[in-house]
Amino acid sequence: MVKTMTMPKIKPNIYYVGVKHYDRRMFDDLIPLPDGTTYNAYLVVGSEKTALIDAVDGAKLYALIENLAKAKVKTIDYLVSNHTEQDHSEALVQLIDIYPKAMIVTNAKGKENLMVHLHLPEDRFIVKDDGETLSLGDKTLQFFNIPWVHWPETMMTLAQEDKIIFTCDLFGTHLAQSETFVVDEAKTFSSAKRYYAEIMMPFRKLIVKHIKKIEEIDFDMIAPSHGPVHQNPDFIINAYKDWISDDVKNEVVIPYVSMHHSVKEMVEYLTEALIERGIVVKPFNLTVTDIGELAMALVDTATIIIGTPAVLTAAHPSAVYATYLANALRPKAKFATVIGSFGWKSQMVEQIVGMLTRIKPEVLEPVVVKGKMRDEGRKALDKLADTILAKHRELKLL
Ligand code: FEO
């Protein structure tokens, strides 16, 4: 006998109807996705009304429709949009036709964004302010604004009676797995840290406030819009509390590029000098680096050192890109500097340091040599390692 297909139930009458995208390898044409991703959508079936919490990327519309059929949905009254980025909203364009009576529920900024980005019609919206509720009969949805995780309109939805918060991008992971819930905390932690580094880190200070707000809510499950559902909310909240804190670790991250081995030799020398002093070093050869791994390393590091040769007197384009990215992600690093090599003339220190406008680190004495490093260069790198040790000690990192 053929078994009737269904969708995973995460609470009574609440179903996971999202879509796994196992083989997606880039997000926003910017972020590598080594483990694919998911677009989570949840069907909340109340005694009187039914709501769909978030939708999916337009490319996966038909998979969502199939999942809704498997969940035996009769109709949808409300399409809740916690976040207007297209990976969660694009399918709304068709869903409002498939369910012609469904109203899109979002906040004022969400409505504005959906009208701008997807041309959704104004008369299909219900706008909810922070804290307002919506009754589904025996279930009540409550909406909380949590702006800038990841766009200005982001909000979360609480299913009050069932104690689930649907947090959209916040607490997500780009991790496609067959299981609905977290099964491997170590794997999920690593994936969540990469996701935090790439997407959430620029908004660290706002997330501090959001977590305070979240901790005033009565819930026992976090259902984000990417990756597995958290049955143990403390696991992900405690991880975030560590990442968003002002505390840094006794680590030095060295993104570098080397054209004729000179910079590589400097990086290798400095790496050994720092290790000898009890400091954890993470060198990243930018020619072969997964930029997500570099972003993860930036989450905790106390010090960033950019290694670059001079190209037409300026920094190598790969070093410029890594510096631009690091600055945009706004890690909490306290110190930074540049090491490098030039042939004729160099303006790369001024260029790289001038790019660190959002991190605002204390800039340590750079080490720039002409051509291949001599003893003088090695002494300067030893001195830099001593300075980093002293600075890390001042912060009581070791
Ligand atoms: Fe998963 Fe900001 O979209």
Coordinates of C-alpha atoms and ligand atoms in Angstrom, one line a residue:
M1 CA 0.0 0.0 0.0
V2 CA 1.3 3.5 -0.9
K3 CA 1.7 5.6 2.2
T4 CA 0.1 9.1 2.0
M5 CA 2.8 11.7 2.0
T6 CA 2.8 14.3 4.7
M7 CA 5.0 17.1 5.9
P8 CA 6.9 17.2 9.2
K9 CA 4.8 18.4 12.1
I10 CA 6.9 20.6 14.5
K11 CA 4.0 21.3 16.9
P12 CA 0.3 20.4 16.9
N13 CA -1.1 21.7 13.6
I14 CA 2.1 23.4 12.7
Y15 CA 4.0 21.9 9.7
Y16 CA 7.3 22.5 8.1
V17 CA 6.5 23.1 4.4
G18 CA 9.9 24.7 3.4
V19 CA 12.2 23.6 0.6
K20 CA 15.7 22.2 0.7
H21 CA 18.1 23.5 -1.9
Y22 CA 20.9 21.0 -1.5
D23 CA 23.0 22.0 -4.5
R24 CA 22.9 25.8 -4.3
R25 CA 26.5 26.9 -4.0
M26 CA 26.3 30.7 -4.0
F27 CA 24.0 33.1 -2.2
D28 CA 23.4 36.7 -3.5
D29 CA 26.3 35.9 -5.9
L30 CA 28.4 36.8 -2.9
I31 CA 28.4 34.0 -0.2
P32 CA 29.7 30.5 -0.9
L33 CA 27.2 27.8 0.3
P34 CA 29.3 24.6 0.9
D35 CA 26.2 22.9 2.5
G36 CA 23.5 24.3 0.3
T37 CA 20.6 26.1 2.0
T38 CA 16.9 25.8 2.8
Y39 CA 14.0 28.2 2.5
N40 CA 11.9 27.4 5.5
A41 CA 8.2 28.0 5.5
Y42 CA 5.8 26.9 8.1
L43 CA 2.0 26.3 7.9
V44 CA 0.1 27.2 11.1
V45 CA -3.4 25.7 11.0
G46 CA -5.7 27.4 13.5
S47 CA -9.3 26.4 14.3
E48 CA -10.6 29.2 12.1
K49 CA -7.8 30.5 9.9
T50 CA -4.6 29.2 8.4
A51 CA -1.3 31.1 8.0
L52 CA 1.8 30.5 6.0
I53 CA 4.9 31.9 7.8
D54 CA 7.3 33.0 5.1
A55 CA 7.5 31.7 1.6
V56 CA 10.4 30.5 -0.6
D57 CA 12.7 31.6 -3.4
G58 CA 10.9 31.9 -6.7
A59 CA 13.0 29.1 -8.1
K60 CA 11.4 26.7 -5.6
L61 CA 7.8 27.8 -5.9
Y62 CA 6.6 24.4 -7.2
A63 CA 8.3 22.5 -4.5
L64 CA 6.5 24.7 -2.0
I65 CA 3.2 24.1 -3.7
E66 CA 3.8 20.3 -3.6
N67 CA 4.6 20.6 0.1
L68 CA 1.4 22.5 0.8
A69 CA -0.5 19.8 -0.9
K70 CA 1.3 17.1 1.2
A71 CA 0.3 19.1 4.3
K72 CA -3.3 18.9 2.9
V73 CA -3.8 22.6 3.1
K74 CA -7.3 23.6 2.1
T75 CA -6.8 27.3 2.0
I76 CA -4.4 30.0 3.2
D77 CA -5.9 33.1 4.9
Y78 CA -2.6 34.9 5.8
L79 CA 0.8 35.0 4.2
V80 CA 3.1 36.3 6.9
S81 CA 6.2 37.9 5.6
N82 CA 8.9 38.2 8.2
H83 CA 11.5 39.4 5.7
T84 CA 11.2 40.7 2.2
E85 CA 14.4 39.4 0.7
Q86 CA 13.5 37.3 -2.3
D87 CA 14.6 34.0 -0.9
H88 CA 11.6 34.2 1.4
S89 CA 9.2 36.4 -0.5
E90 CA 9.5 35.8 -4.3
A91 CA 6.9 33.0 -4.3
L92 CA 4.4 35.4 -2.9
V93 CA 3.9 36.8 -6.4
Q94 CA 2.2 33.5 -7.4
L95 CA 0.8 32.6 -4.0
I96 CA -1.5 35.6 -3.9
D97 CA -3.1 34.3 -7.2
I98 CA -3.3 30.7 -6.0
Y99 CA -4.9 31.9 -2.7
P100 CA -6.9 34.9 -3.9
K101 CA -8.4 35.7 -0.5
A102 CA -5.0 35.5 1.3
M103 CA -3.7 38.7 2.9
I104 CA 0.0 39.4 3.3
V105 CA 0.8 40.2 6.9
T106 CA 3.9 42.2 7.6
N107 CA 5.0 45.5 9.1
A108 CA 4.9 48.9 7.4
K109 CA 8.5 48.7 6.1
G110 CA 7.8 45.1 4.9
K111 CA 4.8 46.3 2.9
E112 CA 6.9 49.1 1.3
N113 CA 9.7 46.7 0.4
L114 CA 7.4 44.0 -1.1
M115 CA 5.7 46.7 -3.2
V116 CA 9.0 48.0 -4.4
H117 CA 10.8 44.7 -5.0
L118 CA 8.0 42.4 -6.1
H119 CA 5.2 44.9 -7.2
L120 CA 2.7 43.2 -4.9
P121 CA -0.6 45.1 -4.8
E122 CA -1.3 47.5 -2.0
D123 CA -4.8 46.1 -1.3
R124 CA -3.4 42.7 -0.4
F125 CA -1.7 43.8 2.8
I126 CA -2.5 43.8 6.5
V127 CA 0.1 45.9 8.4
K128 CA 1.0 45.0 11.9
D129 CA 3.0 47.1 14.4
D130 CA 5.4 45.8 16.9
G131 CA 3.6 43.6 19.5
E132 CA 0.3 43.4 17.6
T133 CA -1.5 40.1 17.3
L134 CA -3.6 38.1 14.8
S135 CA -6.0 35.4 15.8
L136 CA -6.3 32.1 13.9
G137 CA -9.0 30.9 16.3
D138 CA -7.3 28.6 18.8
K139 CA -3.9 30.0 17.9
T140 CA -2.6 33.5 18.1
L141 CA 0.3 35.0 16.2
Q142 CA 2.2 38.0 17.6
F143 CA 4.6 40.1 15.6
F144 CA 7.8 41.7 16.9
N145 CA 10.0 44.1 14.8
I146 CA 13.7 43.1 14.9
P147 CA 15.1 45.5 12.3
W148 CA 18.4 44.8 10.4
V149 CA 18.6 41.0 10.7
H150 CA 19.1 41.3 7.8
W151 CA 17.2 44.1 6.1
P152 CA 15.4 47.1 7.8
E153 CA 12.0 45.5 7.9
T154 CA 12.9 42.1 9.4
M155 CA 10.4 40.9 12.1
M156 CA 9.7 37.7 13.9
T157 CA 6.4 36.0 14.6
L158 CA 5.5 34.2 17.8
A159 CA 2.9 31.4 17.8
Q160 CA 1.9 32.2 21.4
E161 CA 0.1 29.0 22.5
D162 CA 2.7 26.8 20.9
K163 CA 5.7 28.8 22.1
I164 CA 7.5 28.9 18.8
I165 CA 9.3 32.0 17.5
F166 CA 9.8 32.2 13.7
T167 CA 12.8 34.4 13.5
C168 CA 13.4 34.4 9.8
D169 CA 17.1 35.0 9.0
L170 CA 18.1 35.4 12.6
F171 CA 19.5 32.2 14.1
G172 CA 19.5 30.6 10.6
T173 CA 22.1 28.4 9.0
H174 CA 22.9 27.7 5.3
L175 CA 22.7 24.0 6.0
A176 CA 20.5 21.7 3.9
Q177 CA 19.8 18.4 5.6
S178 CA 17.0 15.9 5.4
E179 CA 16.1 16.3 9.1
T180 CA 13.8 19.1 10.2
F181 CA 15.4 19.6 13.6
V182 CA 19.0 20.1 14.7
V183 CA 20.6 16.6 14.9
D184 CA 24.3 17.4 15.0
E185 CA 25.1 20.4 17.3
A186 CA 28.8 20.6 16.3
K187 CA 27.9 20.7 12.5
T188 CA 25.1 23.2 13.2
F189 CA 27.3 25.4 15.3
S190 CA 30.0 25.6 12.6
S191 CA 27.3 26.3 9.9
A192 CA 25.6 28.9 12.2
K193 CA 28.9 30.7 12.9
R194 CA 29.7 30.9 9.1
Y195 CA 26.2 32.3 8.6
Y196 CA 26.5 34.8 11.4
A197 CA 29.9 35.9 10.1
E198 CA 28.7 36.5 6.6
I199 CA 25.2 37.9 7.2
M200 CA 24.7 39.0 10.8
M201 CA 28.0 40.3 12.1
P202 CA 27.6 43.8 10.7
F203 CA 24.5 44.1 12.8
R204 CA 26.1 42.8 16.0
K205 CA 25.1 45.7 18.2
L206 CA 21.5 45.6 17.2
I207 CA 21.4 41.8 17.8
V208 CA 22.4 42.5 21.4
K209 CA 19.2 44.5 21.8
H210 CA 17.1 41.9 19.9
I211 CA 18.2 39.1 22.1
K212 CA 17.2 41.0 25.2
K213 CA 13.8 41.5 23.6
I214 CA 13.6 37.8 22.7
E215 CA 14.5 36.7 26.2
E216 CA 11.4 38.5 27.5
I217 CA 9.2 36.2 25.3
D218 CA 7.9 32.8 26.5
F219 CA 9.0 30.2 23.9
D220 CA 10.7 26.8 23.7
M221 CA 11.5 26.5 20.0
I222 CA 13.2 28.7 17.4
A223 CA 12.1 28.1 13.8
P224 CA 14.4 30.2 11.5
S225 CA 14.0 30.6 7.8
H226 CA 17.2 28.8 6.9
G227 CA 18.5 25.5 8.2
P228 CA 17.3 23.2 11.0
V229 CA 14.7 24.1 13.7
H230 CA 16.1 24.6 17.2
Q231 CA 14.4 22.5 19.8
N232 CA 17.1 23.6 22.2
P233 CA 16.9 27.4 21.9
D234 CA 19.7 28.0 24.5
F235 CA 22.2 26.3 22.2
I236 CA 21.9 28.9 19.4
I237 CA 21.2 31.9 21.7
N238 CA 24.3 31.2 23.8
A239 CA 26.4 30.8 20.7
Y240 CA 25.1 34.2 19.5
K241 CA 25.8 35.8 22.9
D242 CA 29.4 34.8 22.6
W243 CA 29.7 36.0 19.0
I244 CA 28.0 39.4 19.7
S245 CA 29.9 40.1 22.9
D246 CA 32.7 42.6 22.9
D247 CA 35.1 39.8 23.9
V248 CA 37.9 38.9 21.5
K249 CA 40.1 35.8 21.5
N250 CA 43.9 35.5 21.5
E251 CA 43.9 35.1 17.8
V252 CA 45.6 36.8 14.8
V253 CA 44.0 36.4 11.4
I254 CA 46.3 37.0 8.4
P255 CA 44.6 37.3 5.0
Y256 CA 47.4 37.5 2.5
V257 CA 48.4 37.2 -1.1
S258 CA 51.9 36.8 -2.5
M259 CA 53.2 37.2 -6.0
H260 CA 56.9 36.3 -5.8
H261 CA 57.1 34.5 -2.5
S262 CA 58.3 37.6 -0.5
V263 CA 55.0 38.2 1.3
K264 CA 54.5 34.4 1.8
E265 CA 57.9 34.2 3.5
M266 CA 57.0 37.2 5.8
V267 CA 53.6 35.6 6.7
E268 CA 55.3 32.3 7.5
Y269 CA 57.9 34.0 9.6
L270 CA 55.4 36.0 11.5
T271 CA 53.1 33.0 12.0
E272 CA 55.9 31.1 13.7
A273 CA 56.9 34.1 15.8
L274 CA 53.3 34.5 17.0
I275 CA 52.9 30.8 17.7
E276 CA 56.1 30.9 19.8
R277 CA 54.5 33.6 21.8
G278 CA 51.4 31.5 22.6
I279 CA 49.1 33.2 20.1
V280 CA 46.7 31.3 17.8
V281 CA 47.3 32.3 14.2
K282 CA 45.0 31.8 11.2
P283 CA 46.7 32.6 7.9
F284 CA 44.5 32.6 4.8
N285 CA 46.2 32.5 1.4
L286 CA 43.6 34.6 -0.5
T287 CA 44.3 32.8 -3.8
V288 CA 42.8 29.6 -2.4
T289 CA 40.6 30.8 0.5
D290 CA 36.9 30.1 0.9
I291 CA 35.9 33.6 1.9
G292 CA 33.3 32.1 4.3
E293 CA 36.2 30.5 6.3
L294 CA 37.9 33.9 6.5
A295 CA 34.7 35.5 7.7
M296 CA 34.3 32.9 10.4
A297 CA 37.8 33.5 11.6
L298 CA 37.1 37.3 11.8
V299 CA 34.2 36.7 14.4
D300 CA 36.5 36.2 17.4
T301 CA 40.0 37.5 16.4
A302 CA 41.7 40.3 18.4
T303 CA 44.1 41.2 15.5
I304 CA 43.9 41.4 11.7
I305 CA 47.1 41.6 9.6
I306 CA 46.8 42.1 5.9
G307 CA 49.7 40.7 3.9
T308 CA 50.2 42.2 0.4
P309 CA 52.7 42.9 -2.3
A310 CA 52.6 46.2 -4.1
V311 CA 51.0 46.2 -7.5
L312 CA 51.5 49.4 -9.4
T313 CA 52.5 50.9 -6.0
A314 CA 49.1 49.9 -4.4
A315 CA 48.0 46.8 -2.5
H316 CA 47.2 43.7 -4.5
P317 CA 43.5 43.6 -5.6
S318 CA 42.9 40.4 -3.7
A319 CA 44.2 42.1 -0.5
V320 CA 42.0 45.1 -1.2
Y321 CA 38.9 42.8 -1.7
A322 CA 39.6 41.0 1.6
T323 CA 40.1 44.3 3.4
Y324 CA 36.9 45.7 2.0
L325 CA 35.0 42.6 3.0
A326 CA 36.5 42.5 6.5
N327 CA 35.6 46.1 7.0
A328 CA 32.1 45.6 5.7
L329 CA 31.5 42.7 8.0
R330 CA 32.6 44.8 10.9
P331 CA 34.3 42.3 13.2
K332 CA 35.1 43.3 16.8
A333 CA 38.9 43.1 16.2
K334 CA 40.9 45.6 18.3
F335 CA 44.2 45.8 16.4
A336 CA 45.3 45.7 12.8
T337 CA 48.2 46.3 10.6
V338 CA 49.8 45.6 7.2
I339 CA 52.9 43.5 6.2
G340 CA 54.2 43.4 2.7
S341 CA 56.8 43.8 0.1
F342 CA 57.4 46.3 -2.7
G343 CA 59.8 46.7 -5.6
W344 CA 59.9 50.4 -6.3
K345 CA 57.4 52.4 -4.4
S346 CA 54.4 51.6 -2.1
Q347 CA 51.3 53.3 -0.9
M348 CA 49.7 50.1 0.3
V349 CA 49.8 50.8 4.0
E350 CA 47.9 54.1 3.7
Q351 CA 45.5 52.4 1.3
I352 CA 44.7 49.4 3.5
V353 CA 44.6 51.3 6.8
G354 CA 42.4 53.9 5.2
M355 CA 39.8 51.2 4.3
L356 CA 39.3 50.1 7.9
T357 CA 36.7 52.8 8.7
R358 CA 34.1 50.6 10.2
I359 CA 36.4 48.4 12.4
K360 CA 38.4 51.4 13.7
P361 CA 41.2 49.3 15.1
E362 CA 44.3 50.5 16.8
V363 CA 46.9 50.4 14.0
L364 CA 50.1 48.7 14.9
E365 CA 53.5 49.5 13.3
P366 CA 53.4 48.0 9.8
V367 CA 56.3 46.0 8.3
V368 CA 57.0 46.7 4.7
V369 CA 60.2 45.6 3.1
K370 CA 61.8 46.2 -0.3
G371 CA 62.0 43.0 -2.3
K372 CA 62.9 39.8 -0.5
M373 CA 63.1 40.1 3.3
R374 CA 66.5 40.4 5.0
D375 CA 67.4 40.2 8.8
E376 CA 66.1 43.7 9.3
G377 CA 62.7 42.6 8.1
R378 CA 62.8 39.5 10.4
K379 CA 63.6 41.8 13.3
A380 CA 60.7 44.1 12.5
L381 CA 58.4 41.1 12.4
D382 CA 59.7 39.8 15.7
K383 CA 59.0 43.3 17.1
L384 CA 55.5 43.2 15.7
A385 CA 54.9 39.8 17.3
D386 CA 56.1 41.2 20.6
T387 CA 53.8 44.2 20.3
I388 CA 50.8 41.9 19.5
L389 CA 51.7 39.7 22.5
A390 CA 51.8 42.8 24.8
K391 CA 48.5 44.1 23.4
H392 CA 46.8 40.7 23.8
R393 CA 48.2 40.6 27.4
E394 CA 46.7 44.0 28.1
L395 CA 43.3 42.6 27.2
K396 CA 44.0 39.5 29.4
L397 CA 43.6 37.2 26.4
L398 CA 46.5 34.9 27.5
Ligands
FEO1 FE1 17.4 34.6 3.9 FE2 18.0 38.0 4.1 O1 17.3 36.4 3.4

